[in-house]
Coordinates of C-alpha atoms in Angstrom, one line a residue:
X125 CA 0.0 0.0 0.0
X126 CA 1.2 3.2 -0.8
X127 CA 1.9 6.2 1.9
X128 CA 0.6 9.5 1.2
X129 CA 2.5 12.3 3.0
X130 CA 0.3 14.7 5.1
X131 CA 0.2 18.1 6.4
X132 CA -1.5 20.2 9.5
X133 CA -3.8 22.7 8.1
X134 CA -5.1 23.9 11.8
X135 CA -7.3 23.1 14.2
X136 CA -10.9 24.1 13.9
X137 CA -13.2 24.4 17.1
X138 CA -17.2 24.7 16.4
X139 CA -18.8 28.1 18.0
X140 CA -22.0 26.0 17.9
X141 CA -20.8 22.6 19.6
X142 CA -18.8 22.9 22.8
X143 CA -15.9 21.0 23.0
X144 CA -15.8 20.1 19.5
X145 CA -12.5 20.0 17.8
X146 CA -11.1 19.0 14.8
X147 CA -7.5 18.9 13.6
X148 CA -7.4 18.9 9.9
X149 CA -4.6 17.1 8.2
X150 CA -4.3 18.4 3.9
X151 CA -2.7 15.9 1.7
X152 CA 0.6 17.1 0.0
X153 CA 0.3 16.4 -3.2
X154 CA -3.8 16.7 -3.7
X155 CA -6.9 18.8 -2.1
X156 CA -8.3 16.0 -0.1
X157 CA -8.4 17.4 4.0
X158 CA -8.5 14.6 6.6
X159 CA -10.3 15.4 9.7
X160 CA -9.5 14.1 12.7
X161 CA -11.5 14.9 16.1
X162 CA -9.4 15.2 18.8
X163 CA -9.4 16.0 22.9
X164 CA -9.3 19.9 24.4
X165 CA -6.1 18.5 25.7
X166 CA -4.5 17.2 23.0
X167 CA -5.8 20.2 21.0
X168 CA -4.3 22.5 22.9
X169 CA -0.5 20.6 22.6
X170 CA -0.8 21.0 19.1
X171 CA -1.7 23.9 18.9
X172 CA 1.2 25.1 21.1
X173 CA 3.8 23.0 18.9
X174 CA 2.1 24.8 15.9
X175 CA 2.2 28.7 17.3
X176 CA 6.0 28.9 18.3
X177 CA 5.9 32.2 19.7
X178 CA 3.5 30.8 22.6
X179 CA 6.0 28.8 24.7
X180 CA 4.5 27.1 28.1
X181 CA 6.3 28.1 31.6
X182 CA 6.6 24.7 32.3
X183 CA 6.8 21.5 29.8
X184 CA 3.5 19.7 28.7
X185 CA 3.2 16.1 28.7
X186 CA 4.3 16.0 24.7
X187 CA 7.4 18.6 25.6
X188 CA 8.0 16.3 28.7
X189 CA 8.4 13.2 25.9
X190 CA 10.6 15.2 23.5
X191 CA 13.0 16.1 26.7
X192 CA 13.0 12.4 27.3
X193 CA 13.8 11.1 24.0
X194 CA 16.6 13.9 23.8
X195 CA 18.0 12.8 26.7
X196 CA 18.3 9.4 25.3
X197 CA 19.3 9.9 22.2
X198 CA 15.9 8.6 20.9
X199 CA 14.4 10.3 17.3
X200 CA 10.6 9.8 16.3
X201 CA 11.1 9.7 12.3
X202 CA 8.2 9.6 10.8
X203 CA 4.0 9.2 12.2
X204 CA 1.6 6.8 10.2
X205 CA -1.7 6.6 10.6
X206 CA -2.0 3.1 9.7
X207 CA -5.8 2.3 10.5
X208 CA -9.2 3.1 10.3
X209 CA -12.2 1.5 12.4
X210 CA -15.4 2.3 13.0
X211 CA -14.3 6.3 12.4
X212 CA -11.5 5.8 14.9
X213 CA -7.7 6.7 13.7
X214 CA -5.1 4.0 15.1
X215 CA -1.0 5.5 13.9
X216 CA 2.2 4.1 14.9
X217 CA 4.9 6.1 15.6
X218 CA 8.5 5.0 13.9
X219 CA 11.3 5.9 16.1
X220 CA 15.4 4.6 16.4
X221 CA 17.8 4.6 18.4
X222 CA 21.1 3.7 18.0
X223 CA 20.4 2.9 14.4
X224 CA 17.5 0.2 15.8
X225 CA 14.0 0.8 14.7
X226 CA 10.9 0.6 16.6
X227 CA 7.4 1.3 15.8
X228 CA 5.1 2.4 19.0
X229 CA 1.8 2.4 18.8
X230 CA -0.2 5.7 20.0
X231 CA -2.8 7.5 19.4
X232 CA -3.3 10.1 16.5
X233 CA -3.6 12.8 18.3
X234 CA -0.7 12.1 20.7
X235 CA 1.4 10.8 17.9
X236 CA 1.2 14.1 15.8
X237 CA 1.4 16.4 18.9
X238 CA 5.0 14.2 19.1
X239 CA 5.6 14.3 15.5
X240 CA 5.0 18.3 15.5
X241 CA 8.0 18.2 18.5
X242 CA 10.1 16.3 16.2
X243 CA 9.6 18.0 12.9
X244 CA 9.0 14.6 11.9
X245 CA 6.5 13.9 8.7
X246 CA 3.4 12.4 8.8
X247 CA 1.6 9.7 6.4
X248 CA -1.2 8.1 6.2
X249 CA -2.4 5.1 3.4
X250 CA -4.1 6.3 0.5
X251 CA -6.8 3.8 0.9
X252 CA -7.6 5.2 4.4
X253 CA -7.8 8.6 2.4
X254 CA -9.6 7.4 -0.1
X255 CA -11.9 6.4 2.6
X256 CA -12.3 9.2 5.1
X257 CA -10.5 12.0 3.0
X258 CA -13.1 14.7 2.1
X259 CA -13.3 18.0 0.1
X260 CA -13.8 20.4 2.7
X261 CA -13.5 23.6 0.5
X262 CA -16.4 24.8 -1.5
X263 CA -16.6 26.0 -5.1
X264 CA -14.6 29.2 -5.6
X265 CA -13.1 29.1 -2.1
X266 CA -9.0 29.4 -1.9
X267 CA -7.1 26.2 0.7
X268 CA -6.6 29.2 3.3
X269 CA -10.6 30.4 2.8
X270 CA -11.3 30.9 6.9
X271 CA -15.1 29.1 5.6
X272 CA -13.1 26.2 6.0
X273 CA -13.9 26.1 9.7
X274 CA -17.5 26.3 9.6
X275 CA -18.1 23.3 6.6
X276 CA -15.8 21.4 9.5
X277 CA -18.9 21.9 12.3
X278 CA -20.9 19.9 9.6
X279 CA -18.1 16.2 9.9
X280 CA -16.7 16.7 13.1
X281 CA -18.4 14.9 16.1
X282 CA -19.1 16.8 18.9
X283 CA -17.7 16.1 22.2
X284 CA -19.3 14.8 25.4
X285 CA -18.2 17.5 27.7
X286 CA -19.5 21.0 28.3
X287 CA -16.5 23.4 26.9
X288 CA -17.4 27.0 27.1
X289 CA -15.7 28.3 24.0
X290 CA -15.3 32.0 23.7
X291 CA -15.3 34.1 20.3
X292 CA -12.4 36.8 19.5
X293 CA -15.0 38.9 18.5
X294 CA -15.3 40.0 22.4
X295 CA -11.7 40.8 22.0
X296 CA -12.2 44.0 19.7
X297 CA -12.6 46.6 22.4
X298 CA -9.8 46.2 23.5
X299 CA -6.5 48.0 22.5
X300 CA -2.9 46.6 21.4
X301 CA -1.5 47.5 24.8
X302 CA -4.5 45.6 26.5
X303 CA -4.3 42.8 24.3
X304 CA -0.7 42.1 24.8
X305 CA -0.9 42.0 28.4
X306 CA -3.9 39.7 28.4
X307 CA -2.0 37.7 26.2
X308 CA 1.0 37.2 28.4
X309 CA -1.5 36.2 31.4
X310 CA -3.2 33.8 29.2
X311 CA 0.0 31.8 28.7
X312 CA 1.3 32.5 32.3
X313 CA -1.8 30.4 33.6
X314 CA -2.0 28.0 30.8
X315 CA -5.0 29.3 29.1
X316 CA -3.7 28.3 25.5
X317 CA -6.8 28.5 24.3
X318 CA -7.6 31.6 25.4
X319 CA -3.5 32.8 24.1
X320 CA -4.6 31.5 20.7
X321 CA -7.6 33.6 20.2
X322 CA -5.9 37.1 21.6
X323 CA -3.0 36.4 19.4
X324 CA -5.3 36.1 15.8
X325 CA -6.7 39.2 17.5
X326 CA -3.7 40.9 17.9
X327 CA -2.2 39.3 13.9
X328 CA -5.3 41.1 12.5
X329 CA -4.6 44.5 13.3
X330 CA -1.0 44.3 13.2
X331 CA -1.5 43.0 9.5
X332 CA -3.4 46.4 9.1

């Protein structure tokens, strides 16, 4: 079976469903998108790996993994997701150590929050994207079209817990000064959500 190498588009959260996220994997080579619905928790890591100017006082669980692997001389090469079963994605992770190869197997979500760490690339079979792989874009609508995230409420699951989500659209009142301060609280107590959406606050007007 052939691998097809993927990409990490974002992460899309639904304002309608709490707790609903998606991370949206694009294939390389084509326009197929594969989303994947993942954990707050595991959302947030990515996210983090993904937005390198946020940086955590204090390591995450997927940080706490890359120091370890450092330490021991242990490299994560590539992710696969290998498997799809009853809409659940199973992936391996390939990594070596003194030139020995070993394949762990982990969840998707983990694996790529690991694989983000590592700058290592991720595939997936073309079979499982010929099977789940969908065409999230509309007619007329560019890859980066920002309407991406609302045909993703319509194939993403929502999750079982009560999330209060919060729109950046309550951050407009506020000026650059405010928004920079709020910003470096956010990430002092861990609110990466929170970080995220004061930072595209703060990239819109500075884009200005």
């Amino acid at each position: 079976m052939s691998l097809v190498k993927l990409n990490i588009k974002g992460i899309s959260y639904s304002q309608t469903q709490n707790g609903a996220y998606a991370l949206i994997l694009n294939e390389v080579d084509g326009d197929r998108k594969l989303p994947i619905v993942i954990g707050a928790f595991e959302a947030q890591s990515i996210a983090i790996a993904l937005e390198k100017e946020i940086k955590p006082p204090r390591p995450l669980t997927h940080d706490l993994f890359k120091n370890f692997a450092d330490r021991f001389d242990i490299v994560v090469k590539q992710v696969i997701i290998h498997k799809l079963v009853d809409g659940v994605f199973y992936s391996s992770i390939i990594c070596e150590r003194d030139r020995i190869e070993e394949i762990i197997d982990a969840r998707t979500s983990d694996a790529i929050a690991l694989a983000l760490r590592f700058e290592a690339p991720i595939f997936t079979y073309k079979n499982i994207l010929d099977k789940a792989g969908i065409h999230l874009n509309f007619e007329g609508s560019t890859d980066s079209d920002p309407s991406d995230d609302v045909l993703v409420n319509e194939v993403i699951e929502p999750d079982t817990e009560n999330v209060e989500t919060t729109s950046s659209d309550s951050y407009k009142t506020y000026s650059l000064k405010e928004l920079h301060t709020m910003l470096e609280t956010a990430v002092n107590n861990e609110d990466y959500e929170k970080a995220a959406r004061i930072r595209d606050e703060i990239s819109k007007r500075e884009q200005k």
